[in-house]
mmCIF file of C-alpha atoms and ligand atoms in Angstrom:
data_model
loop_
_atom_site.group_PDB
_atom_site.id
_atom_site.type_symbol
_atom_site.label_atom_id
_atom_site.label_comp_id
_atom_site.label_asym_id
_atom_site.label_seq_id
_atom_site.Cartn_x
_atom_site.Cartn_y
_atom_site.Cartn_z
ATOM 1 C CA MET A 27 0.029 0.021 0.031
ATOM 2 C CA GLN A 28 1.314 3.381 -0.969
ATOM 3 C CA ILE A 29 2.616 5.788 1.647
ATOM 4 C CA TYR A 30 1.801 9.479 1.097
ATOM 5 C CA THR A 31 4.078 12.036 2.626
ATOM 6 C CA LEU A 32 3.617 15.669 3.722
ATOM 7 C CA LYS A 33 6.919 17.437 4.464
ATOM 8 C CA ASN A 34 8.084 20.894 5.371
ATOM 9 C CA LYS A 35 11.581 21.853 6.572
ATOM 10 C CA SER A 36 11.174 20.163 9.955
ATOM 11 C CA ILE A 37 8.255 17.840 10.095
ATOM 12 C CA GLU A 38 7.085 14.806 8.118
ATOM 13 C CA VAL A 39 3.562 13.242 8.109
ATOM 14 C CA ASP A 40 2.911 9.900 6.521
ATOM 15 C CA PHE A 41 -0.412 8.347 5.903
ATOM 16 C CA ILE A 42 -2.090 5.594 3.884
ATOM 17 C CA ALA A 43 -5.396 5.463 1.920
ATOM 18 C CA ARG A 44 -6.928 2.832 4.161
ATOM 19 C CA GLY A 45 -8.820 4.822 6.703
ATOM 20 C CA GLY A 46 -6.504 7.860 5.925
ATOM 21 C CA GLN A 47 -4.490 6.362 8.618
ATOM 22 C CA ILE A 48 -1.729 8.638 9.827
ATOM 23 C CA ILE A 49 1.107 6.161 10.246
ATOM 24 C CA SER A 50 3.876 8.475 11.512
ATOM 25 C CA ILE A 51 4.649 12.067 12.359
ATOM 26 C CA LYS A 52 8.270 12.826 12.727
ATOM 27 C CA VAL A 53 9.048 15.839 14.807
ATOM 28 C CA PRO A 54 12.305 17.385 16.081
ATOM 29 C CA ASP A 55 12.949 18.432 19.708
ATOM 30 C CA ALA A 56 14.792 21.648 20.578
ATOM 31 C CA GLU A 57 18.167 19.938 19.793
ATOM 32 C CA GLY A 58 17.003 18.678 16.468
ATOM 33 C CA ASN A 59 16.547 15.057 17.566
ATOM 34 C CA ILE A 60 13.782 13.531 15.537
ATOM 35 C CA ALA A 61 11.123 11.315 16.931
ATOM 36 C CA ASP A 62 8.032 9.655 15.505
ATOM 37 C CA VAL A 63 5.232 10.839 17.894
ATOM 38 C CA VAL A 64 2.214 8.656 16.871
ATOM 39 C CA VAL A 65 1.559 5.221 18.169
ATOM 40 C CA GLY A 66 1.554 2.576 15.452
ATOM 41 C CA TYR A 67 3.606 -0.126 13.874
ATOM 42 C CA ASP A 68 6.963 -0.509 12.073
ATOM 43 C CA THR A 69 5.526 -2.048 8.867
ATOM 44 C CA ILE A 70 2.531 -1.447 6.551
ATOM 45 C CA ASP A 71 1.716 -5.222 6.989
ATOM 46 C CA GLN A 72 1.476 -4.793 10.717
ATOM 47 C CA THR A 73 -0.521 -1.589 10.207
ATOM 48 C CA LEU A 74 -3.088 -3.341 8.068
ATOM 49 C CA ASP A 75 -3.357 -6.241 10.512
ATOM 50 C CA GLY A 76 -3.253 -4.027 13.598
ATOM 51 C CA ASP A 77 -5.642 -1.577 15.507
ATOM 52 C CA ALA A 78 -7.396 0.116 12.572
ATOM 53 C CA TYR A 79 -8.347 3.084 14.608
ATOM 54 C CA PHE A 80 -4.693 4.198 15.026
ATOM 55 C CA GLY A 81 -4.409 7.541 13.258
ATOM 56 C CA ALA A 82 -7.613 6.896 11.286
ATOM 57 C CA ILE A 83 -10.417 9.056 10.185
ATOM 58 C CA CYS A 84 -13.392 7.956 12.258
ATOM 59 C CA GLY A 85 -17.063 8.316 10.894
ATOM 60 C CA ARG A 86 -19.877 8.740 10.021
ATOM 61 C CA TYR A 87 -20.407 9.048 13.674
ATOM 62 C CA ALA A 88 -17.205 9.117 15.645
ATOM 63 C CA ASN A 89 -17.513 8.084 19.389
ATOM 64 C CA ARG A 90 -20.633 6.293 20.696
ATOM 65 C CA ILE A 91 -24.327 6.435 19.935
ATOM 66 C CA VAL A 92 -26.223 4.536 22.675
ATOM 67 C CA LYS A 93 -27.715 1.334 21.449
ATOM 68 C CA GLY A 94 -27.099 2.577 17.882
ATOM 69 C CA GLU A 95 -30.381 4.375 17.967
ATOM 70 C CA PHE A 96 -31.518 7.760 16.837
ATOM 71 C CA GLU A 97 -34.384 9.609 15.331
ATOM 72 C CA ILE A 98 -34.543 12.363 12.734
ATOM 73 C CA ASP A 99 -37.916 14.225 12.122
ATOM 74 C CA GLY A 100 -39.720 11.286 13.876
ATOM 75 C CA GLU A 101 -38.092 8.622 11.764
ATOM 76 C CA LYS A 102 -36.137 6.005 13.686
ATOM 77 C CA PHE A 103 -32.853 4.563 12.632
ATOM 78 C CA GLN A 104 -30.877 1.521 14.027
ATOM 79 C CA LEU A 105 -27.065 1.410 13.496
ATOM 80 C CA ASP A 106 -24.774 -1.449 14.149
ATOM 81 C CA CYS A 107 -23.840 -2.074 17.752
ATOM 82 C CA ASN A 108 -20.184 -2.868 17.284
ATOM 83 C CA ASN A 109 -19.062 -1.843 20.794
ATOM 84 C CA GLU A 110 -21.165 -3.949 23.249
ATOM 85 C CA GLN A 111 -24.542 -2.349 23.377
ATOM 86 C CA ASN A 112 -23.381 0.804 21.528
ATOM 87 C CA HIS A 113 -22.487 2.083 18.069
ATOM 88 C CA LEU A 114 -18.789 3.169 17.876
ATOM 89 C CA HIS A 115 -16.890 5.162 15.249
ATOM 90 C CA GLY A 116 -19.271 4.393 12.332
ATOM 91 C CA GLY A 117 -19.937 0.735 12.944
ATOM 92 C CA PHE A 118 -18.423 -2.540 11.865
ATOM 93 C CA ASP A 119 -17.336 -1.045 8.513
ATOM 94 C CA GLY A 120 -16.473 2.493 9.616
ATOM 95 C CA PHE A 121 -14.704 5.055 7.608
ATOM 96 C CA ASN A 122 -11.372 3.983 9.230
ATOM 97 C CA LEU A 123 -11.619 0.735 7.221
ATOM 98 C CA ARG A 124 -12.322 2.378 3.831
ATOM 99 C CA ASN A 125 -9.876 3.006 1.058
ATOM 100 C CA TRP A 126 -10.060 6.762 0.559
ATOM 101 C CA GLU A 127 -9.315 8.285 -2.792
ATOM 102 C CA VAL A 128 -6.126 10.399 -2.293
ATOM 103 C CA ARG A 129 -4.953 13.149 -4.518
ATOM 104 C CA PRO A 130 -2.356 15.923 -4.031
ATOM 105 C CA VAL A 131 -3.851 19.452 -4.036
ATOM 106 C CA GLU A 132 -2.192 22.810 -4.201
ATOM 107 C CA LEU A 133 -3.610 25.188 -1.651
ATOM 108 C CA GLU A 134 -1.991 28.576 -0.803
ATOM 109 C CA GLU A 135 -1.963 28.117 3.012
ATOM 110 C CA TYR A 136 -0.100 24.733 2.909
ATOM 111 C CA VAL A 137 3.492 23.744 1.924
ATOM 112 C CA GLN A 138 1.872 20.483 0.873
ATOM 113 C CA ALA A 139 -1.621 19.048 1.019
ATOM 114 C CA TYR A 140 -3.690 16.025 -0.013
ATOM 115 C CA GLN A 141 -7.329 15.609 -0.453
ATOM 116 C CA LEU A 142 -8.982 12.397 0.734
ATOM 117 C CA SER A 143 -12.485 11.735 -0.675
ATOM 118 C CA LEU A 144 -15.106 9.097 0.090
ATOM 119 C CA THR A 145 -18.668 8.445 -1.079
ATOM 120 C CA SER A 146 -20.759 6.721 1.512
ATOM 121 C CA GLU A 147 -23.997 5.458 -0.057
ATOM 122 C CA ASP A 148 -27.393 5.946 1.313
ATOM 123 C CA GLY A 149 -27.951 3.190 3.919
ATOM 124 C CA ASP A 150 -24.179 2.625 4.504
ATOM 125 C CA GLN A 151 -24.068 1.004 8.019
ATOM 126 C CA ASN A 152 -27.796 1.946 8.123
ATOM 127 C CA TYR A 153 -27.207 5.619 8.125
ATOM 128 C CA PRO A 154 -29.594 7.596 5.886
ATOM 129 C CA GLY A 155 -28.417 9.643 2.956
ATOM 130 C CA LYS A 156 -25.622 9.464 0.418
ATOM 131 C CA LEU A 157 -22.694 11.260 1.934
ATOM 132 C CA GLU A 158 -19.909 12.894 -0.031
ATOM 133 C CA VAL A 159 -16.959 13.465 2.272
ATOM 134 C CA SER A 160 -13.682 15.473 1.711
ATOM 135 C CA VAL A 161 -10.805 15.544 4.092
ATOM 136 C CA ILE A 162 -7.810 17.796 3.595
ATOM 137 C CA TYR A 163 -4.432 16.963 5.234
ATOM 138 C CA GLY A 164 -2.280 19.929 5.002
ATOM 139 C CA LEU A 165 1.097 20.908 6.529
ATOM 140 C CA THR A 166 1.995 24.572 6.957
ATOM 141 C CA ASP A 167 5.568 26.002 7.075
ATOM 142 C CA ASP A 168 5.038 26.833 10.739
ATOM 143 C CA ASP A 169 4.469 23.170 11.697
ATOM 144 C CA GLN A 170 0.735 22.960 11.794
ATOM 145 C CA PHE A 171 -0.665 19.677 10.568
ATOM 146 C CA ILE A 172 -4.287 20.652 9.666
ATOM 147 C CA ILE A 173 -7.242 18.493 9.082
ATOM 148 C CA GLU A 174 -10.262 20.037 7.208
ATOM 149 C CA TYR A 175 -13.348 17.960 6.978
ATOM 150 C CA GLU A 176 -16.297 18.689 4.724
ATOM 151 C CA ALA A 177 -19.403 16.628 3.974
ATOM 152 C CA GLU A 178 -22.807 16.919 2.133
ATOM 153 C CA THR A 179 -25.755 14.625 2.235
ATOM 154 C CA SER A 180 -28.652 13.665 0.045
ATOM 155 C CA LYS A 181 -31.033 13.135 3.052
ATOM 156 C CA PRO A 182 -31.024 14.297 6.664
ATOM 157 C CA THR A 183 -28.386 12.262 8.445
ATOM 158 C CA VAL A 184 -26.046 12.495 11.520
ATOM 159 C CA ILE A 185 -22.377 13.099 11.249
ATOM 160 C CA ASN A 186 -19.327 13.486 13.478
ATOM 161 C CA LEU A 187 -15.982 12.945 11.956
ATOM 162 C CA THR A 188 -12.681 12.852 13.855
ATOM 163 C CA SER A 189 -9.084 11.769 13.621
ATOM 164 C CA HIS A 190 -7.557 9.232 15.936
ATOM 165 C CA PRO A 191 -3.859 9.555 16.324
ATOM 166 C CA TYR A 192 -2.460 8.655 19.753
ATOM 167 C CA PHE A 193 0.444 10.993 20.621
ATOM 168 C CA ASN A 194 3.597 10.158 22.536
ATOM 169 C CA LEU A 195 5.830 13.106 22.314
ATOM 170 C CA ASN A 196 8.811 11.252 23.684
ATOM 171 C CA GLY A 197 8.562 8.956 20.675
ATOM 172 C CA ALA A 198 6.182 6.017 20.086
ATOM 173 C CA GLY A 199 7.626 2.795 21.485
ATOM 174 C CA ASN A 200 9.402 4.715 24.339
ATOM 175 C CA GLY A 201 6.901 3.582 27.034
ATOM 176 C CA SER A 202 3.921 5.460 28.350
ATOM 177 C CA ALA A 203 2.876 9.032 27.823
ATOM 178 C CA MET A 204 1.502 9.225 31.347
ATOM 179 C CA ASN A 205 4.240 11.773 32.152
ATOM 180 C CA HIS A 206 2.900 14.293 29.675
ATOM 181 C CA GLU A 207 1.294 17.414 30.828
ATOM 182 C CA LEU A 208 -2.170 18.349 29.599
ATOM 183 C CA LEU A 209 -4.046 21.635 29.385
ATOM 184 C CA LEU A 210 -7.670 21.803 28.249
ATOM 185 C CA ASN A 211 -9.808 24.872 27.805
ATOM 186 C CA ALA A 212 -12.610 22.942 29.182
ATOM 187 C CA SER A 213 -14.578 23.855 32.377
ATOM 188 C CA ASN A 214 -16.970 20.871 32.017
ATOM 189 C CA TYR A 215 -16.938 17.389 30.735
ATOM 190 C CA THR A 216 -19.590 14.732 29.890
ATOM 191 C CA PRO A 217 -19.328 11.806 32.540
ATOM 192 C CA ILE A 218 -19.896 8.254 31.490
ATOM 193 C CA SER A 219 -22.772 6.232 32.742
ATOM 194 C CA ALA A 220 -21.852 2.665 33.646
ATOM 195 C CA GLU A 221 -25.212 1.527 32.405
ATOM 196 C CA LEU A 222 -24.927 3.151 28.974
ATOM 197 C CA GLY A 223 -21.248 2.673 28.464
ATOM 198 C CA THR A 224 -21.143 6.208 27.342
ATOM 199 C CA THR A 225 -22.429 9.642 28.342
ATOM 200 C CA SER A 226 -25.742 9.899 30.141
ATOM 201 C CA GLY A 227 -26.294 13.368 28.723
ATOM 202 C CA GLU A 228 -25.048 15.193 31.877
ATOM 203 C CA ILE A 229 -22.680 18.165 31.556
ATOM 204 C CA VAL A 230 -20.657 18.446 34.805
ATOM 205 C CA SER A 231 -17.975 21.003 36.089
ATOM 206 C CA VAL A 232 -14.422 19.754 36.234
ATOM 207 C CA LYS A 233 -13.861 21.769 39.254
ATOM 208 C CA ASP A 234 -12.465 19.662 42.183
ATOM 209 C CA THR A 235 -12.327 16.562 39.974
ATOM 210 C CA PRO A 236 -9.421 14.857 38.313
ATOM 211 C CA PHE A 237 -10.848 16.208 35.084
ATOM 212 C CA ASP A 238 -9.737 19.686 35.790
ATOM 213 C CA PHE A 239 -6.935 20.397 33.219
ATOM 214 C CA THR A 240 -7.844 24.185 33.062
ATOM 215 C CA THR A 241 -4.232 24.566 34.248
ATOM 216 C CA ALA A 242 -1.671 22.148 32.870
ATOM 217 C CA LYS A 243 -1.038 19.054 34.916
ATOM 218 C CA LEU A 244 0.390 15.588 34.564
ATOM 219 C CA VAL A 245 -1.937 13.057 32.862
ATOM 220 C CA GLU A 246 -0.661 10.572 35.400
ATOM 221 C CA SER A 247 -2.119 12.534 38.269
ATOM 222 C CA ALA A 248 -5.582 12.360 36.813
ATOM 223 C CA CYS A 249 -5.280 8.698 35.731
ATOM 224 C CA ASN A 250 -4.141 7.666 39.254
ATOM 225 C CA ALA A 251 -6.809 9.590 41.102
ATOM 226 C CA ASN A 252 -9.389 7.594 42.980
ATOM 227 C CA HIS A 253 -12.596 8.838 41.254
ATOM 228 C CA GLU A 254 -15.511 6.795 40.092
ATOM 229 C CA GLN A 255 -15.243 8.069 36.609
ATOM 230 C CA ILE A 256 -11.588 7.262 36.317
ATOM 231 C CA ASN A 257 -11.905 3.789 37.974
ATOM 232 C CA MET A 258 -14.691 2.846 35.646
ATOM 233 C CA ILE A 259 -12.518 2.844 32.604
ATOM 234 C CA ASP A 260 -8.985 2.833 34.211
ATOM 235 C CA GLY A 261 -8.028 6.242 32.981
ATOM 236 C CA ILE A 262 -9.491 9.061 30.906
ATOM 237 C CA ASP A 263 -11.982 8.176 28.004
ATOM 238 C CA HIS A 264 -14.118 11.238 28.214
ATOM 239 C CA ASN A 265 -15.458 14.101 26.156
ATOM 240 C CA PHE A 266 -14.560 17.609 27.390
ATOM 241 C CA VAL A 267 -16.807 20.447 26.649
ATOM 242 C CA LEU A 268 -14.728 23.277 25.119
ATOM 243 C CA ASP A 269 -15.255 26.738 26.726
ATOM 244 C CA ASP A 270 -16.666 29.593 24.586
ATOM 245 C CA PHE A 271 -17.653 27.411 21.673
ATOM 246 C CA ASP A 272 -18.928 29.564 18.823
ATOM 247 C CA GLY A 273 -17.926 27.610 15.704
ATOM 248 C CA THR A 274 -14.692 29.568 15.222
ATOM 249 C CA VAL A 275 -11.228 27.921 15.417
ATOM 250 C CA LYS A 276 -9.838 28.222 18.991
ATOM 251 C CA LEU A 277 -7.223 26.693 21.181
ATOM 252 C CA ALA A 278 -8.684 23.468 22.732
ATOM 253 C CA GLY A 279 -5.679 22.049 24.489
ATOM 254 C CA VAL A 280 -1.872 21.646 24.816
ATOM 255 C CA LEU A 281 -0.061 18.408 25.337
ATOM 256 C CA SER A 282 3.536 18.587 26.375
ATOM 257 C CA ASP A 283 6.282 16.233 27.246
ATOM 258 C CA PRO A 284 8.669 17.585 29.864
ATOM 259 C CA GLU A 285 11.315 14.893 28.999
ATOM 260 C CA SER A 286 11.725 15.806 25.295
ATOM 261 C CA GLY A 287 10.338 19.344 25.462
ATOM 262 C CA ARG A 288 8.014 18.622 22.512
ATOM 263 C CA LYS A 289 4.514 20.081 22.630
ATOM 264 C CA ILE A 290 1.303 20.031 20.586
ATOM 265 C CA GLU A 291 -1.264 22.654 20.601
ATOM 266 C CA VAL A 292 -4.706 21.499 19.446
ATOM 267 C CA TYR A 293 -7.140 24.028 17.866
ATOM 268 C CA THR A 294 -10.689 23.322 16.574
ATOM 269 C CA ASP A 295 -13.953 24.825 15.704
ATOM 270 C CA GLN A 296 -15.751 21.836 17.279
ATOM 271 C CA PRO A 297 -17.658 21.916 20.645
ATOM 272 C CA GLY A 298 -15.761 18.941 22.151
ATOM 273 C CA ILE A 299 -12.593 16.978 22.534
ATOM 274 C CA GLN A 300 -12.445 13.343 23.502
ATOM 275 C CA ILE A 301 -9.269 12.525 25.526
ATOM 276 C CA TYR A 302 -8.494 8.878 25.548
ATOM 277 C CA THR A 303 -5.472 7.592 27.568
ATOM 278 C CA GLY A 304 -5.422 4.166 25.916
ATOM 279 C CA ALA A 305 -6.742 2.134 28.845
ATOM 280 C CA HIS A 306 -7.145 -0.951 26.620
ATOM 281 C CA PHE A 307 -3.559 -1.249 25.574
ATOM 282 C CA ASN A 308 -2.210 -4.194 27.591
ATOM 283 C CA GLY A 309 1.357 -4.608 26.353
ATOM 284 C CA LEU A 310 0.484 -7.782 24.417
ATOM 285 C CA GLU A 311 0.664 -6.112 21.007
ATOM 286 C CA ILE A 312 4.042 -5.042 19.423
ATOM 287 C CA GLY A 313 4.190 -1.666 17.901
ATOM 288 C CA LYS A 314 6.918 0.694 16.803
ATOM 289 C CA GLN A 315 10.637 0.018 17.669
ATOM 290 C CA GLY A 316 9.469 -3.567 18.333
ATOM 291 C CA ALA A 317 8.188 -2.431 21.688
ATOM 292 C CA PRO A 318 4.975 -3.593 23.369
ATOM 293 C CA ILE A 319 2.072 -1.142 23.119
ATOM 294 C CA VAL A 320 1.632 -0.476 26.833
ATOM 295 C CA GLN A 321 -1.202 1.221 28.697
ATOM 296 C CA CYS A 322 -1.138 4.925 27.771
ATOM 297 C CA ALA A 323 1.448 4.346 25.030
ATOM 298 C CA GLY A 324 -0.108 7.442 23.592
ATOM 299 C CA ILE A 325 -2.909 9.893 24.270
ATOM 300 C CA ALA A 326 -5.754 10.544 21.625
ATOM 301 C CA MET A 327 -7.120 14.043 21.389
ATOM 302 C CA GLU A 328 -10.187 13.736 19.111
ATOM 303 C CA THR A 329 -11.897 17.042 18.338
ATOM 304 C CA GLN A 330 -15.592 16.253 17.812
ATOM 305 C CA ILE A 331 -19.360 16.880 18.515
ATOM 306 C CA PHE A 332 -20.236 15.148 21.895
ATOM 307 C CA PRO A 333 -20.881 11.355 22.070
ATOM 308 C CA ASN A 334 -24.578 10.483 21.578
ATOM 309 C CA SER A 335 -25.477 13.952 20.562
ATOM 310 C CA PRO A 336 -28.214 12.841 18.203
ATOM 311 C CA ASN A 337 -30.214 11.667 21.373
ATOM 312 C CA TYR A 338 -29.857 14.874 23.490
ATOM 313 C CA GLU A 339 -31.591 18.116 22.554
ATOM 314 C CA HIS A 340 -29.212 20.022 24.878
ATOM 315 C CA PHE A 341 -26.011 18.646 23.130
ATOM 316 C CA PRO A 342 -24.631 20.372 19.989
ATOM 317 C CA ASN A 343 -26.402 19.560 16.811
ATOM 318 C CA ALA A 344 -25.120 16.482 14.840
ATOM 319 C CA ILE A 345 -27.796 16.416 12.129
ATOM 320 C CA LEU A 346 -26.704 17.397 8.644
ATOM 321 C CA ARG A 347 -29.442 18.236 6.067
ATOM 322 C CA PRO A 348 -29.348 18.291 2.203
ATOM 323 C CA GLY A 349 -28.131 21.770 1.125
ATOM 324 C CA GLU A 350 -25.950 22.179 4.268
ATOM 325 C CA LYS A 351 -22.286 21.607 4.554
ATOM 326 C CA TYR A 352 -20.664 19.854 7.477
ATOM 327 C CA ARG A 353 -17.396 21.554 8.275
ATOM 328 C CA HIS A 354 -14.766 20.723 10.915
ATOM 329 C CA VAL A 355 -11.137 21.992 11.325
ATOM 330 C CA CYS A 356 -8.614 20.307 13.572
ATOM 331 C CA ILE A 357 -5.179 21.687 13.876
ATOM 332 C CA TYR A 358 -2.264 19.854 15.570
ATOM 333 C CA LYS A 359 0.585 22.481 15.896
ATOM 334 C CA PHE A 360 3.925 21.180 16.862
ATOM 335 C CA CYS A 361 6.007 23.522 18.940
HETATM 336 C C1 LIG B 5 -11.751 6.129 21.330
HETATM 337 C C2 LIG B 5 -12.847 5.800 22.342
HETATM 338 C C3 LIG B 5 -12.292 4.588 23.130
HETATM 339 C C4 LIG B 5 -11.889 3.436 22.271
HETATM 340 C C5 LIG B 5 -11.069 3.997 21.098
HETATM 341 C C6 LIG B 5 -10.790 2.956 19.982
HETATM 342 O O1 LIG B 5 -12.242 7.221 20.571
HETATM 343 O O2 LIG B 5 -13.107 6.903 23.152
HETATM 344 O O3 LIG B 5 -13.256 4.209 24.102
HETATM 345 O O4 LIG B 5 -13.119 2.858 21.678
HETATM 346 O O5 LIG B 5 -11.570 5.033 20.429
HETATM 347 O O6 LIG B 5 -10.159 1.813 20.315
#
């Protein structure tokens, strides 16, 4: 399978057409030492056989929809339940498993860019409407890797696209990213309900909880806290509600590694960000550098609409109608 590369003078991003999977991002530290900062595998064969969410575009609905059920204008839809009782990341055959059409594009703001396109037919995974999706992967000369999503539908449908790289700024394969510091511009989060396996629709303040990243702190300190929400899934696997959401691109968070000095700023125009500390990695799988993929081998920061939004009036709108355009920008800026 072909590897596509985006390169500026300091950074290199590699991806493949299957799932648009970002298979490596090579970034220097202050001394110029290069590390590949996304969790993955050493070979394409391992990538194709391995965890297909690594670095992939997730959709049509990234994150969970409870029991795979939703309604639009009184009509009920039933999606695959591919994650116990819930629908996750678009179902059994999500966008992360599709072969995207890839072509280079010349856009003024990028040193290099590719467009990834996909047509998802009406009824695909039981979603209504034929969906035309375009994703731009672009690299700027000031080290911003930008993902621009757009989609249009032939019938009212639900949509929530995201990207799923796990970052380890000390280099994938060099152990856990628990020692990274995280800052989030989020005063609230959406707790998980044990019964639903995903959000219960509550929006709760992070104040006096391990979920308070409004000032930067060690990921480890939150993951080791004795808190019902942390214990339930052995770490963080939660959607954070970004402050001052108004649909414009704003700083959502900053992940930094005190050891290497590398840092990522995440910007988005979306209302939420899912932080996942990779609780399900158990060291049994071998990843980059031939090293076991240990718990918290990397941290995912998935900009998004909230989980299960189609079922909650008070959550941001996830319905896309004919004539409208779904738009989403996610920027990973390497500093
Ligand atoms: C994350 C999700 C996790 C897990 C992972 C894929 O987005 O929050 O619970 O399902 O994707 O392995």
